[in-house]
mmCIF file of C-alpha atoms and ligand atoms in Angstrom:
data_model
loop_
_atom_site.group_PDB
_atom_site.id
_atom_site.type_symbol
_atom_site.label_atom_id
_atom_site.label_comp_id
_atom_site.label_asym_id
_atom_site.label_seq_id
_atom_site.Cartn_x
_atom_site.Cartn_y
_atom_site.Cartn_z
ATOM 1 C CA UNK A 299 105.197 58.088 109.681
ATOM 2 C CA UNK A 300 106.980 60.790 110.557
ATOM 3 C CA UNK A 301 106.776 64.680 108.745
ATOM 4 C CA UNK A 302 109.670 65.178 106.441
ATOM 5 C CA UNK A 303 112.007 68.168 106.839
ATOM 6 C CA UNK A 304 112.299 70.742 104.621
ATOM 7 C CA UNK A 305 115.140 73.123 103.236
ATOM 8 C CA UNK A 306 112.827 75.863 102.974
ATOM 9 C CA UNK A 307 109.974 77.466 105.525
ATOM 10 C CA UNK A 308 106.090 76.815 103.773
ATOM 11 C CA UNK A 309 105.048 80.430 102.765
ATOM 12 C CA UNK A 310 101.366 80.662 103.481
ATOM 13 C CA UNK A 311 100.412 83.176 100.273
ATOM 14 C CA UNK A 312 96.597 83.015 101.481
ATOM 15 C CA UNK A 313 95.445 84.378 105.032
ATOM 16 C CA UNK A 314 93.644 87.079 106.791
ATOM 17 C CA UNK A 315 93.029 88.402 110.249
ATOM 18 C CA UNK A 316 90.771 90.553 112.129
ATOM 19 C CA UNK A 317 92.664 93.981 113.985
ATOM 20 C CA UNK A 318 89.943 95.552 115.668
ATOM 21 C CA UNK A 319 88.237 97.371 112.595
ATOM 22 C CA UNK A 320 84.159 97.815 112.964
ATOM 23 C CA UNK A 321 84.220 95.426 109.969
ATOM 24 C CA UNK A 322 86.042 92.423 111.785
ATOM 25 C CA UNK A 323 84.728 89.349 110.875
ATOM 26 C CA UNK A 324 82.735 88.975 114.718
ATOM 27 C CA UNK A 325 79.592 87.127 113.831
ATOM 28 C CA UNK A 326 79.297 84.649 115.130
ATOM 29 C CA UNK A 327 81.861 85.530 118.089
ATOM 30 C CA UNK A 328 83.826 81.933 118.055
ATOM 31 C CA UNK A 329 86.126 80.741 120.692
ATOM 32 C CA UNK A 330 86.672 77.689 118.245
ATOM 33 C CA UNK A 331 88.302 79.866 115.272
ATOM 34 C CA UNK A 332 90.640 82.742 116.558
ATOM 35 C CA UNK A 333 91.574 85.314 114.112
ATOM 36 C CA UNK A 334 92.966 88.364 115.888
ATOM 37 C CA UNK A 335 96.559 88.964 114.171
ATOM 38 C CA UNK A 336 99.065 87.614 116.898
ATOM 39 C CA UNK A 337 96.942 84.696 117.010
ATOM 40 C CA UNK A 338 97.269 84.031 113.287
ATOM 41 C CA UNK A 339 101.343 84.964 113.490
ATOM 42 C CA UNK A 340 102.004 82.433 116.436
ATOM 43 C CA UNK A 341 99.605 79.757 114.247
ATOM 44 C CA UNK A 342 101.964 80.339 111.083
ATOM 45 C CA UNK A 343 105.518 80.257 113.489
ATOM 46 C CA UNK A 344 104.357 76.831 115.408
ATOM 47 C CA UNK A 345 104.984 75.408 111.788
ATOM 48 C CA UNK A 346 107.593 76.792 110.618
ATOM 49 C CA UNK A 347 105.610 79.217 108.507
ATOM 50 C CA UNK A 348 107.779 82.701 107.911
ATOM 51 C CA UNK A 349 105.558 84.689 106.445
ATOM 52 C CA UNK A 350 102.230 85.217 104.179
ATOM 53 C CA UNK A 351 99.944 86.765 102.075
ATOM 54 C CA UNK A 352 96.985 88.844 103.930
ATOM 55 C CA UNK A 353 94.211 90.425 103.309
ATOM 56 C CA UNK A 354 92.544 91.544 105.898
ATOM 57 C CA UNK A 355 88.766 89.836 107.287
ATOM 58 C CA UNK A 356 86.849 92.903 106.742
ATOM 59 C CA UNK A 357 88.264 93.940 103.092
ATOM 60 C CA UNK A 358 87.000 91.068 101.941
ATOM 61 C CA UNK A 359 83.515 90.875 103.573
ATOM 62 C CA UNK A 360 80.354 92.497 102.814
ATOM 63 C CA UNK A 361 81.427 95.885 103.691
ATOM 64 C CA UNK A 362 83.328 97.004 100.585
ATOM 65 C CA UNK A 363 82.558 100.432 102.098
ATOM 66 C CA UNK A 364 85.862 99.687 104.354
ATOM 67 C CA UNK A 365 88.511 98.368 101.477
ATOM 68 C CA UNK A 366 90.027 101.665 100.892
ATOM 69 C CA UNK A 367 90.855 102.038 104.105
ATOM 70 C CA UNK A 368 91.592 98.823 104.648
ATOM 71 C CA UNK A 369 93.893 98.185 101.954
ATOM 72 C CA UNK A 370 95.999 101.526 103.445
ATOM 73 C CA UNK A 371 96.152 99.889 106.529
ATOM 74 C CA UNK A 372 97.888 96.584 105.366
ATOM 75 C CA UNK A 373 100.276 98.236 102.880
ATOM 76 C CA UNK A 374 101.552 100.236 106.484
ATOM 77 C CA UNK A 375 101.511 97.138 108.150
ATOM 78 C CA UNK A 376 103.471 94.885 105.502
ATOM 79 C CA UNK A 377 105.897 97.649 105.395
ATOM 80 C CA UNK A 378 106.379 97.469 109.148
ATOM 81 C CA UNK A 379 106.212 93.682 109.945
ATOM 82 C CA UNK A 380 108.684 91.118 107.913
ATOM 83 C CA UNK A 381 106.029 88.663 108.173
ATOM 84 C CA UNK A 382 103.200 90.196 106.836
ATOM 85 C CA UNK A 383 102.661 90.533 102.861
ATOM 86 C CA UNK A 384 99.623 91.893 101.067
ATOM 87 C CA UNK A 385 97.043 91.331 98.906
ATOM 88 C CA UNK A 386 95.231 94.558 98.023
ATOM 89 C CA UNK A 387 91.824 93.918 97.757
ATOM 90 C CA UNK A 388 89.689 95.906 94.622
ATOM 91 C CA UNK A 389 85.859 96.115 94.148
ATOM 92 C CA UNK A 390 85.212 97.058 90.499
ATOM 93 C CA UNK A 391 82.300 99.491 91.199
ATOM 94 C CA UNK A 392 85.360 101.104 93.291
ATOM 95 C CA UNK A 393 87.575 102.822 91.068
ATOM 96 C CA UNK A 394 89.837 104.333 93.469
ATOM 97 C CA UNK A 395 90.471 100.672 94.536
ATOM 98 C CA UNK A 396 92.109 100.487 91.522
ATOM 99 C CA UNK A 397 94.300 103.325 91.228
ATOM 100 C CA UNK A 398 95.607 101.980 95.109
ATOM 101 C CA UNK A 399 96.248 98.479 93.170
ATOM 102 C CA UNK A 400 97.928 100.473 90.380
ATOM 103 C CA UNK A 401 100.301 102.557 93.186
ATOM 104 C CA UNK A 402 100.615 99.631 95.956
ATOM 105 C CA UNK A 403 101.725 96.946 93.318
ATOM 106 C CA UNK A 404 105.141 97.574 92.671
ATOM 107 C CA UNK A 405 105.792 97.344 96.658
ATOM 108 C CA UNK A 406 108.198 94.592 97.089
ATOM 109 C CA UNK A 407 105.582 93.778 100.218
ATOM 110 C CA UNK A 408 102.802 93.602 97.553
ATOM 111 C CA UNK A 409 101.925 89.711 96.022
ATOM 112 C CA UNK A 410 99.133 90.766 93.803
ATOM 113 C CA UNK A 411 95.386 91.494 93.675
ATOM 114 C CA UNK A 412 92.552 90.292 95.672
ATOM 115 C CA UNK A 413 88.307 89.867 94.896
ATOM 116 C CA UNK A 414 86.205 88.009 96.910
ATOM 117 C CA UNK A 415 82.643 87.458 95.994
ATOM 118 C CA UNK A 416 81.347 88.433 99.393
ATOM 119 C CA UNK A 417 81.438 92.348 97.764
ATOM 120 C CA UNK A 418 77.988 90.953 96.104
ATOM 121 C CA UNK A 419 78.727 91.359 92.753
ATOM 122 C CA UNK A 420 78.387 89.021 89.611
ATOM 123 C CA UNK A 421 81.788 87.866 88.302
ATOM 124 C CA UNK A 422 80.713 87.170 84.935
ATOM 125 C CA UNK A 423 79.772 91.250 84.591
ATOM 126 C CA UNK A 424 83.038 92.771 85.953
ATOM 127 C CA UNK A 425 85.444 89.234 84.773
ATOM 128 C CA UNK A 426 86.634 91.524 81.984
ATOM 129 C CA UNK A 427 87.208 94.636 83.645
ATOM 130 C CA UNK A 428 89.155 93.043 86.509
ATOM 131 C CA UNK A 429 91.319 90.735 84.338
ATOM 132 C CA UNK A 430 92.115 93.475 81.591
ATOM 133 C CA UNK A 431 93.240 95.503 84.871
ATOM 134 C CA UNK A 432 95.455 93.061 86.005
ATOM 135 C CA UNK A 433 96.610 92.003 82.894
ATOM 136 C CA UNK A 434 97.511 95.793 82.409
ATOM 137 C CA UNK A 435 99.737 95.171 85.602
ATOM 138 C CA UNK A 436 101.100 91.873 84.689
ATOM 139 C CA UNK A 437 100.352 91.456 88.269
ATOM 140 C CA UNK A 438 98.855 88.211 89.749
ATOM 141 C CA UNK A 439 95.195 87.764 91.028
ATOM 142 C CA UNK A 440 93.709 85.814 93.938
ATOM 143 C CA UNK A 441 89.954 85.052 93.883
ATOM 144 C CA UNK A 442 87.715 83.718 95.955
ATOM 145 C CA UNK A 443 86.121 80.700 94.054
ATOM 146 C CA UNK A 444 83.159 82.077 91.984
ATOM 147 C CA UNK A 445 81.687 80.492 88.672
ATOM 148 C CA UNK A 446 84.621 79.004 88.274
ATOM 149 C CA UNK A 447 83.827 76.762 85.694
ATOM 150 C CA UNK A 448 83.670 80.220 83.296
ATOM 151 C CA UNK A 449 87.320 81.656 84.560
ATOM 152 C CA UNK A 450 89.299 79.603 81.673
ATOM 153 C CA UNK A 451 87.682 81.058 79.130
ATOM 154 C CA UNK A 452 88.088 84.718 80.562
ATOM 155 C CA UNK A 453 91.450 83.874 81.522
ATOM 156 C CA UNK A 454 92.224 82.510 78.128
ATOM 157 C CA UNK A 455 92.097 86.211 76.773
ATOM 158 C CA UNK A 456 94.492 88.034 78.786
ATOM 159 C CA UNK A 457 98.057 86.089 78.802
ATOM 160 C CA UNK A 458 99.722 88.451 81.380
ATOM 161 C CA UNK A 459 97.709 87.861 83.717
ATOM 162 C CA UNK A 460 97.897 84.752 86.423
ATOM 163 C CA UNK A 461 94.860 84.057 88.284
ATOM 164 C CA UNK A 462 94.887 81.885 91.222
ATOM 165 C CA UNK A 463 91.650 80.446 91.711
ATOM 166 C CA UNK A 464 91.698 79.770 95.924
ATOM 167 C CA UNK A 465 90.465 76.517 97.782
ATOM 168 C CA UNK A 466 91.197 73.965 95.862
ATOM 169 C CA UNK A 467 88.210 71.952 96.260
ATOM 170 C CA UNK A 468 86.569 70.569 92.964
ATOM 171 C CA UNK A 469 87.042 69.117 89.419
ATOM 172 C CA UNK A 470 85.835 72.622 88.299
ATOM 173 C CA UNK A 471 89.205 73.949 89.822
ATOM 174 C CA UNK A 472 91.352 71.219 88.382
ATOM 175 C CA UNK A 473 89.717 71.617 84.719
ATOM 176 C CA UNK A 474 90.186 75.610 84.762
ATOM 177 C CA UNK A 475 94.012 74.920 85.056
ATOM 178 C CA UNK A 476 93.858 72.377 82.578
ATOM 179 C CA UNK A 477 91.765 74.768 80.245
ATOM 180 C CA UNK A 478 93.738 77.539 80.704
ATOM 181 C CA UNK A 479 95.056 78.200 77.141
ATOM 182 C CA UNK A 480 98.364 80.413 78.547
ATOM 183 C CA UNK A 481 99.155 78.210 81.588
ATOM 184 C CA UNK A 482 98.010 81.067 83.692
ATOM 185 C CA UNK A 483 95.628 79.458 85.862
ATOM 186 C CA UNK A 484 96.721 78.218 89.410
ATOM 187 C CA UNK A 485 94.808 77.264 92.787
ATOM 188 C CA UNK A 486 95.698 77.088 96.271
ATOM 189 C CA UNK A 487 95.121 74.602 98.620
ATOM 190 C CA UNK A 488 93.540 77.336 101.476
ATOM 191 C CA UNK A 489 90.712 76.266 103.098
ATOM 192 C CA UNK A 490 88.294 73.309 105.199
ATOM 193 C CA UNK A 491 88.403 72.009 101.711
ATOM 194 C CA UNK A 492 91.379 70.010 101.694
ATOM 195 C CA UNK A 493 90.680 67.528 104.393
ATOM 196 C CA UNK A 494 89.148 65.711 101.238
ATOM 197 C CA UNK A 495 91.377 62.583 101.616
ATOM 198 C CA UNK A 496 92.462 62.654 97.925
ATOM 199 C CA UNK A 497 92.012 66.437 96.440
ATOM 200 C CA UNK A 498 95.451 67.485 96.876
ATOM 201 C CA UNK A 499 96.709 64.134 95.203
ATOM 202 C CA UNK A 500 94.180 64.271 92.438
ATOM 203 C CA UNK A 501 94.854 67.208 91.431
ATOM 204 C CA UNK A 502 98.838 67.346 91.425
ATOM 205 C CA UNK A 503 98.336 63.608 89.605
ATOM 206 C CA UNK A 504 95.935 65.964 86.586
ATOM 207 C CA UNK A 505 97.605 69.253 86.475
ATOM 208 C CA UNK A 506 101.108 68.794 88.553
ATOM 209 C CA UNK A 507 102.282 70.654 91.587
ATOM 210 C CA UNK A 508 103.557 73.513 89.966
ATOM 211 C CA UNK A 509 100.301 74.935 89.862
ATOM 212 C CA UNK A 510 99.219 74.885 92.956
ATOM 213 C CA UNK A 511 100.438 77.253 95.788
ATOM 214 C CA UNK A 512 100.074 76.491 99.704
ATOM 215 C CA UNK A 513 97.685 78.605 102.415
ATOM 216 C CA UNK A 514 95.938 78.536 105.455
ATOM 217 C CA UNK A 515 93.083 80.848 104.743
ATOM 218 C CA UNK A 516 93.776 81.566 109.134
ATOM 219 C CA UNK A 517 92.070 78.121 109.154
ATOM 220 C CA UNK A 518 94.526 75.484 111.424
ATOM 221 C CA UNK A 519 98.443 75.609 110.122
ATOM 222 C CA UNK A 520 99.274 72.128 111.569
ATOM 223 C CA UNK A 521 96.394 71.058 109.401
ATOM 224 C CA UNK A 522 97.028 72.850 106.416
ATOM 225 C CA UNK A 523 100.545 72.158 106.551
ATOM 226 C CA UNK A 524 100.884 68.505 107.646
ATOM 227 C CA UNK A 525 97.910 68.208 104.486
ATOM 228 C CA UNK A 526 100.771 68.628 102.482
ATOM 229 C CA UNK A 527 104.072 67.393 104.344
ATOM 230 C CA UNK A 528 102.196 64.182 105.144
ATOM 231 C CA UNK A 529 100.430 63.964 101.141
ATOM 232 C CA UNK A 530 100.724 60.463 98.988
ATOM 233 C CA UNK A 531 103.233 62.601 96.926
ATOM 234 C CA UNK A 532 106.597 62.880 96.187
ATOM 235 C CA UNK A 533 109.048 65.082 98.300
ATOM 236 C CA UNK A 534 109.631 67.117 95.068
ATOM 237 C CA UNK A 535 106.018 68.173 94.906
ATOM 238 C CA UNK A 536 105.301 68.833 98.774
ATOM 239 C CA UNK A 537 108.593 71.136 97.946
ATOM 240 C CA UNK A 538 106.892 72.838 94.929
ATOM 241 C CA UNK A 539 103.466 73.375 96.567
ATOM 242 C CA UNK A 540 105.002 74.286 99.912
ATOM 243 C CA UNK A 541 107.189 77.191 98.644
ATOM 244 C CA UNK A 542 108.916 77.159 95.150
ATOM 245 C CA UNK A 543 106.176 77.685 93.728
ATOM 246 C CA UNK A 544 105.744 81.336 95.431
ATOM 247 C CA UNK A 545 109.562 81.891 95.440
ATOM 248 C CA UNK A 546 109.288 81.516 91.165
ATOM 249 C CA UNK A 547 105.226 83.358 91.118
ATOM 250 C CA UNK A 548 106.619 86.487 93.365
ATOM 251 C CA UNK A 549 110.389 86.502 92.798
ATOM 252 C CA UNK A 550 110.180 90.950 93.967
ATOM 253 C CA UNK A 551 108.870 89.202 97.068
ATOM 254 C CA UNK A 552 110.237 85.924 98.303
ATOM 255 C CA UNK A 553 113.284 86.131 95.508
ATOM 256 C CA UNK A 554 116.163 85.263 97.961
ATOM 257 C CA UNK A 555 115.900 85.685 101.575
ATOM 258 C CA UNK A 556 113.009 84.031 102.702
HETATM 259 ZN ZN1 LIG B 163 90.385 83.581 102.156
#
């Protein structure tokens, strides 16, 4: 078999990297999973990736003490660095982590919102506050997987909102799309999880490609990517997963010239 060509570069809308803060994700110090920046970047350009969505390792560890500043960091980065787009990360207990959100989101270098459950809280408390925010924004919002068997029917009451639910990685992801009274729940395939020999298959057979977008999550590009060159699927939905998806999710950001 060999990988089919593309007319498009993959755009990797889920990543992160470590850049020297205290917060870096260090523990355990691993040789076997590199994750300073220009490590990432050369991953990504071995396979033809041209550019992604970050957020960085330690916004969205256990040290939501560091996500203002670390959210001001990556929106000077993106703005610098063709390569690099953003996800600004927001901790509910953190207001002024929404009022950055609310001033970084119209930034053509800006794909949407970021939680991660790391920041310790309980979804089901804040679910409501977060998604009325974002639904405010009409912006998009990538979470790390948490109850998500409960998202649909949060989800199901704010229509402007898009969630992508990341790592694609269980019938609970597949049957939050399919509940998803507004179409407005996605999931990446991000993640260890995918070297499940039929998840990516299953799920484009139940809910179809067009909801699902393509990311590394920093783990191995030539994994993550041949996952999906070399799928059981048809050309049209490696296509759909591998990029038009994110061209039609974040036309501001990947409209035309990616
Ligand atoms: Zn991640």
């Amino acid at each position: 078999m060999t990988i089919p060509s593309f007319s498009h570069a993959p755009i990797d809308i889920h990543s992160h990297f470590n850049h020297g803060s205290p917060f870096d994700w260090r523990l355990p110090d691993n040789p076997l999973h590199l994750r300073d920046l220009d490590f990432v970047l050369e991953e990504q350009r071995n396979v033809g990736i041209a550019c992604g969505g970050f957020s960085t390792y330690a916004s969205v560890l256990e040290h939501p003490e560091c996500i203002v500043e670390e959210n001001e960091y990556l929106h000077r980065l993106a703005g610098e660095d063709a390569r690099i787009f953003q996800w600004v990360v927001i901790d509910p207990r953190l207001p002024e982590t929404f009022c950055q959100a609310e001033r970084m989101l119209p930034c053509k270098k800006t794909l949407g919102i970021k939680i991660h459950a790391s920041h310790g809280y309980d979804i089901e408390e804040y679910a409501d506050r977060i998604f009325s925010f974002v639904n405010e924004q009409r912006a998009v919002l990538l979470m790390h997987p948490q109850k998500v068997e409960k998202m649909a029917s949060f989800a199901n009451r704010y229509p402007d909102m898009k969630l992508i639910i990341a790592h694609l990685s269980s019938m609970e992801h597949i049957a939050a799309i399919r509940e998803a009274r507004y179409g407005n729940i996605y999931t990446d395939t991000s993640g260890g999880a995918s070297n499940l020999n039929n998840v990516i298959e299953y799920a484009v057979n139940q809910v179809g490609s067009e909801k699902i977008l393509f990311g590394t999550d920093a783990y191995a590009c030539s994994f993550q990517f041949g996952r999906i060159a070399l799928a059981r699927l048809p050309h049209a939905d490696k296509e759909n997963i591998l990029y038009k998806n994110a061209v039609k999710m974040f036309p501001n950001a990947f409209g035309e010239d990616v």
